[in-house]
PDB file of C-alpha atoms in Angstrom:
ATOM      1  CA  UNK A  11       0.000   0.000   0.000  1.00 48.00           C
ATOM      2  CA  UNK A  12       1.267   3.384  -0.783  1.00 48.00           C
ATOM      3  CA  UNK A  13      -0.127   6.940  -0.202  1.00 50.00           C
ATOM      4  CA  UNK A  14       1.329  10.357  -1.053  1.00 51.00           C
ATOM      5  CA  UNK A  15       0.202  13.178   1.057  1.00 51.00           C
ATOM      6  CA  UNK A  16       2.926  15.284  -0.846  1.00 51.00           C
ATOM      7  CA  UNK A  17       2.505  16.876  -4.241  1.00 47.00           C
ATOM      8  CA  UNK A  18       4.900  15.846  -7.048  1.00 45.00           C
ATOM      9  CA  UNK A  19       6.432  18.093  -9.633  1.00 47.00           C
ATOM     10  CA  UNK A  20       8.131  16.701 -13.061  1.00 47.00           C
ATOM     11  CA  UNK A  21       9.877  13.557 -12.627  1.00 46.00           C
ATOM     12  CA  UNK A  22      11.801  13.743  -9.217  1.00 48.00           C
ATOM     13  CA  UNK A  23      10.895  16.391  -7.486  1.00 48.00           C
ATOM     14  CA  UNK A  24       8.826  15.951  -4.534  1.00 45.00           C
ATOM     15  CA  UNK A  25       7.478  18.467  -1.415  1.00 47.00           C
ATOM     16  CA  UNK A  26       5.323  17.147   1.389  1.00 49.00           C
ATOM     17  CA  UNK A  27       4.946  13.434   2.677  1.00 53.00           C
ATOM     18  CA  UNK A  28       5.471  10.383   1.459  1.00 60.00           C
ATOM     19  CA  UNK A  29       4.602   7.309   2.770  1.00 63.00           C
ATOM     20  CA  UNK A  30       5.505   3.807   1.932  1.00 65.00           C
ATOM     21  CA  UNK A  31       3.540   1.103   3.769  1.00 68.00           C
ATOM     22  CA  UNK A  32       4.326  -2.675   2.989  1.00 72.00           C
ATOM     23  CA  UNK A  33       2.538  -5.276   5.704  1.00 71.00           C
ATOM     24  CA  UNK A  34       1.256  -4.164   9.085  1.00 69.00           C
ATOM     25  CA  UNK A  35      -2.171  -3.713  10.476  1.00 71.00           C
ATOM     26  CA  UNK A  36      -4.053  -1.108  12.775  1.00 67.00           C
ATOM     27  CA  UNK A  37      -1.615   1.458  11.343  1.00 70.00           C
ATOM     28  CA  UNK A  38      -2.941   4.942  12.612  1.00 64.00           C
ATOM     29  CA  UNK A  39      -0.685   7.921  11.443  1.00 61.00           C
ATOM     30  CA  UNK A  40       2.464   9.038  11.426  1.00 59.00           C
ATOM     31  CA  UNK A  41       4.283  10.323  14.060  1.00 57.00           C
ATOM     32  CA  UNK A  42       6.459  14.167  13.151  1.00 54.00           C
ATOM     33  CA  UNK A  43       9.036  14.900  15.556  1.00 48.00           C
ATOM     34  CA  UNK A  44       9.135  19.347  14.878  1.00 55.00           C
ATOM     35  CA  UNK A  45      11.057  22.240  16.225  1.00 56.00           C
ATOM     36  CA  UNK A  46       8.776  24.568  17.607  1.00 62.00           C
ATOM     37  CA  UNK A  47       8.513  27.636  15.517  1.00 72.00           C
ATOM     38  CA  UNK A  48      10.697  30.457  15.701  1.00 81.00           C
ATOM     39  CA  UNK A  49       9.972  32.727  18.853  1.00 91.00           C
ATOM     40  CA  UNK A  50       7.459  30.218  20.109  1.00 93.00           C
ATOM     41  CA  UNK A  51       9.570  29.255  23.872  1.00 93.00           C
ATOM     42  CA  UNK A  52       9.859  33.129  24.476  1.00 96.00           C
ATOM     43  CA  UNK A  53       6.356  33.710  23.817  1.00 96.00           C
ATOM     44  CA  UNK A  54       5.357  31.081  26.272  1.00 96.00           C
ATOM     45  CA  UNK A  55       7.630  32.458  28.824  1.00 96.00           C
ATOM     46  CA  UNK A  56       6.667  35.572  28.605  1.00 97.00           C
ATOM     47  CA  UNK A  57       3.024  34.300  29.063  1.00 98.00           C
ATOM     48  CA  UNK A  58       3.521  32.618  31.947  1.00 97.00           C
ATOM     49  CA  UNK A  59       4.602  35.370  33.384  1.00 97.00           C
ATOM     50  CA  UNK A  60       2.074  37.408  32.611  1.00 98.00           C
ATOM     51  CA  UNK A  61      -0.449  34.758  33.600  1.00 97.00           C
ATOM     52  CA  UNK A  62       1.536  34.967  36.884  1.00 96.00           C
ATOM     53  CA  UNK A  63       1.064  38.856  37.243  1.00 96.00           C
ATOM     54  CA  UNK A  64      -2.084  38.299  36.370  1.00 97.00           C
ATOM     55  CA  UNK A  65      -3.111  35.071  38.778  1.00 96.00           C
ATOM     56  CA  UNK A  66      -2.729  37.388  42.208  1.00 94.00           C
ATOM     57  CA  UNK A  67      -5.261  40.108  40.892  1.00 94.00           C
ATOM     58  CA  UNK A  68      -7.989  37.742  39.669  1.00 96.00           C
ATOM     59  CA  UNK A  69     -10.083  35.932  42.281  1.00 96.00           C
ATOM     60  CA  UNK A  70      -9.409  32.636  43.259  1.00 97.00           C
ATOM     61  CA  UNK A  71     -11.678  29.781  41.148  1.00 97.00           C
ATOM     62  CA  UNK A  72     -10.224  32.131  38.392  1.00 97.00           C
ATOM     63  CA  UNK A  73      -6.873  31.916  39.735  1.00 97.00           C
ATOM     64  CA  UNK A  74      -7.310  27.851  39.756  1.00 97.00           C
ATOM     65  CA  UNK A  75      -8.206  27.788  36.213  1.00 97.00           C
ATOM     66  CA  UNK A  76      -4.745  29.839  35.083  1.00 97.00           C
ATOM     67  CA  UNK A  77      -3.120  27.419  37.469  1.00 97.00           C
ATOM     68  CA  UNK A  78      -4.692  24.543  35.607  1.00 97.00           C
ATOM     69  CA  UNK A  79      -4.398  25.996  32.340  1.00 97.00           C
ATOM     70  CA  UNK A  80      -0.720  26.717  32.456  1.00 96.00           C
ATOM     71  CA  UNK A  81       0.849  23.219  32.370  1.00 97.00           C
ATOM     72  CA  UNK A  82      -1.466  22.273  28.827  1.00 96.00           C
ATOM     73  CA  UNK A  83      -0.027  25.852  27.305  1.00 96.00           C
ATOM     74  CA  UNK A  84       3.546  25.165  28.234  1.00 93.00           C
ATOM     75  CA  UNK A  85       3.433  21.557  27.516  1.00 93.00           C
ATOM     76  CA  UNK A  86       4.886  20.439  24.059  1.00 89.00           C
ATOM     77  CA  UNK A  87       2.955  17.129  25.002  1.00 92.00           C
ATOM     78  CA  UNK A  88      -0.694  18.495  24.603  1.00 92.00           C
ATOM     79  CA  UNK A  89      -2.483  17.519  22.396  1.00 93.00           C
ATOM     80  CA  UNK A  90      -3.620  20.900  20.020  1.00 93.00           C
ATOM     81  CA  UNK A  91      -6.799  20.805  20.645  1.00 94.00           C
ATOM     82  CA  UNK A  92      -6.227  21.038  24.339  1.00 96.00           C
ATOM     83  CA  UNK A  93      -3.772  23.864  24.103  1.00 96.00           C
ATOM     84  CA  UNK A  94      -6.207  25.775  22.127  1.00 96.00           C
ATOM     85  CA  UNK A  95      -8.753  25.430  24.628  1.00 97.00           C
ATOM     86  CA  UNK A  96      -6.336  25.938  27.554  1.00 98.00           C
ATOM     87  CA  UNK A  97      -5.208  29.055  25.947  1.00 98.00           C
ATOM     88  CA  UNK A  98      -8.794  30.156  25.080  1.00 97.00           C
ATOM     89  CA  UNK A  99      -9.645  29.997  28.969  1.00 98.00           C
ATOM     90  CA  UNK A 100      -7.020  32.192  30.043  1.00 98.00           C
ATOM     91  CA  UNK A 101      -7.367  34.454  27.432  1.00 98.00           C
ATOM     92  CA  UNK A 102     -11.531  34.818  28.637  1.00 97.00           C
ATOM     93  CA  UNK A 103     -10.292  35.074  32.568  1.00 98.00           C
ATOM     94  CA  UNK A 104      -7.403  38.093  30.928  1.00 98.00           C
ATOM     95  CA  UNK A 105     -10.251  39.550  28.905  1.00 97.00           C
ATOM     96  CA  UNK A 106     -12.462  39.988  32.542  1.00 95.00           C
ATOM     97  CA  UNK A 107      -9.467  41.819  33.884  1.00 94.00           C
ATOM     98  CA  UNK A 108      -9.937  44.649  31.802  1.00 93.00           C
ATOM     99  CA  UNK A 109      -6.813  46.856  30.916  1.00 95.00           C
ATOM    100  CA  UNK A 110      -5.077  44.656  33.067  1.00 94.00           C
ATOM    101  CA  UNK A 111      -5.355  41.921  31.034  1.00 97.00           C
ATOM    102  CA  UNK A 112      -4.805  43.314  28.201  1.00 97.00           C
ATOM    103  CA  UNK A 113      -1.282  41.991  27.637  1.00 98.00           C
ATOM    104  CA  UNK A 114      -2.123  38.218  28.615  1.00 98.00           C
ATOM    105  CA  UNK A 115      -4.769  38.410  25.711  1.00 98.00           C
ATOM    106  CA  UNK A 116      -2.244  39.556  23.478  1.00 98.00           C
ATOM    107  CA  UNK A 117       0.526  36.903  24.145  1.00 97.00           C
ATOM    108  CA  UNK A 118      -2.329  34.451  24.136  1.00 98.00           C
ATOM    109  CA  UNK A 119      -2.835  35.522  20.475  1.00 97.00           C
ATOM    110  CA  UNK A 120       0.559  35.398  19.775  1.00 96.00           C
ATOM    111  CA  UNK A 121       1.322  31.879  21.164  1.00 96.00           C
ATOM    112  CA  UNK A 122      -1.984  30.823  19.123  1.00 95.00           C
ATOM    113  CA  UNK A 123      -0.680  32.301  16.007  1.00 94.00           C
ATOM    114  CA  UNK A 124       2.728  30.612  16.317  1.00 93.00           C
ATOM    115  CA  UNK A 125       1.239  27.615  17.221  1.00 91.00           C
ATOM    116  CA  UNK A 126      -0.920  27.905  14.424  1.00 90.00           C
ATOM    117  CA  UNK A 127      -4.154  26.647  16.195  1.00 85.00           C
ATOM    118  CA  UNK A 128      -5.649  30.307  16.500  1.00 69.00           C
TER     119      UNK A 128
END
């Protein structure tokens, strides 16, 4: 069995995957081992920080869900769908804080937008 995910141009040129299967059963995907995108670690540092200057002006059930949320965000291990929804919380708690929450909203956006699940 063979399937192309890629696209192929002229005779030997080839951009995206390709994937050669021979034998097996209850094959489910293919696992991509990526460097995170450019400017992505800094972005989530600087969030947590924020979320951390942010966590001891909010009150506390919301200050349990930015604890909560964090280790999804900063986890390379979550699954996307997760860290979008993670991020999405804090960003809502931020966007309750007014002016002083403006900033978390905005790294939010930016870690969504490097993450490219926003």
């Amino acid at each position: 069995m063979s399937e192309g995910t890629g696209h192929h141009y002229g005779s030997n040129v080839h951009g995206g995957d390709n994937v050669n299967i021979y034998g097996g059963s209850h094959i489910t995907g293919i696992v991509k081992h990526q460097a995170p995108a450019p400017g992505l670690t800094e972005a989530l540092a600087r969030l947590e920080q924020l979320v951390g200057e942010l966590r001891a002006q909010v009150e506390p059930g919301s200050a349990r869900v930015l604890d909560s949320s964090l280790p999804a965000i900063t986890s390379d291990a979550t699954a996307p769908a997760t860290r979008r929804d993670a991020l999405v919380a804090v960003a809502t708690i931020a966007a309750t804080a007014g002016a002083l929450g403006q900033p978390v909203v905005d790294a939010v956006t930016q870690v969504l937008a490097l993450l490219g699940i926003g």
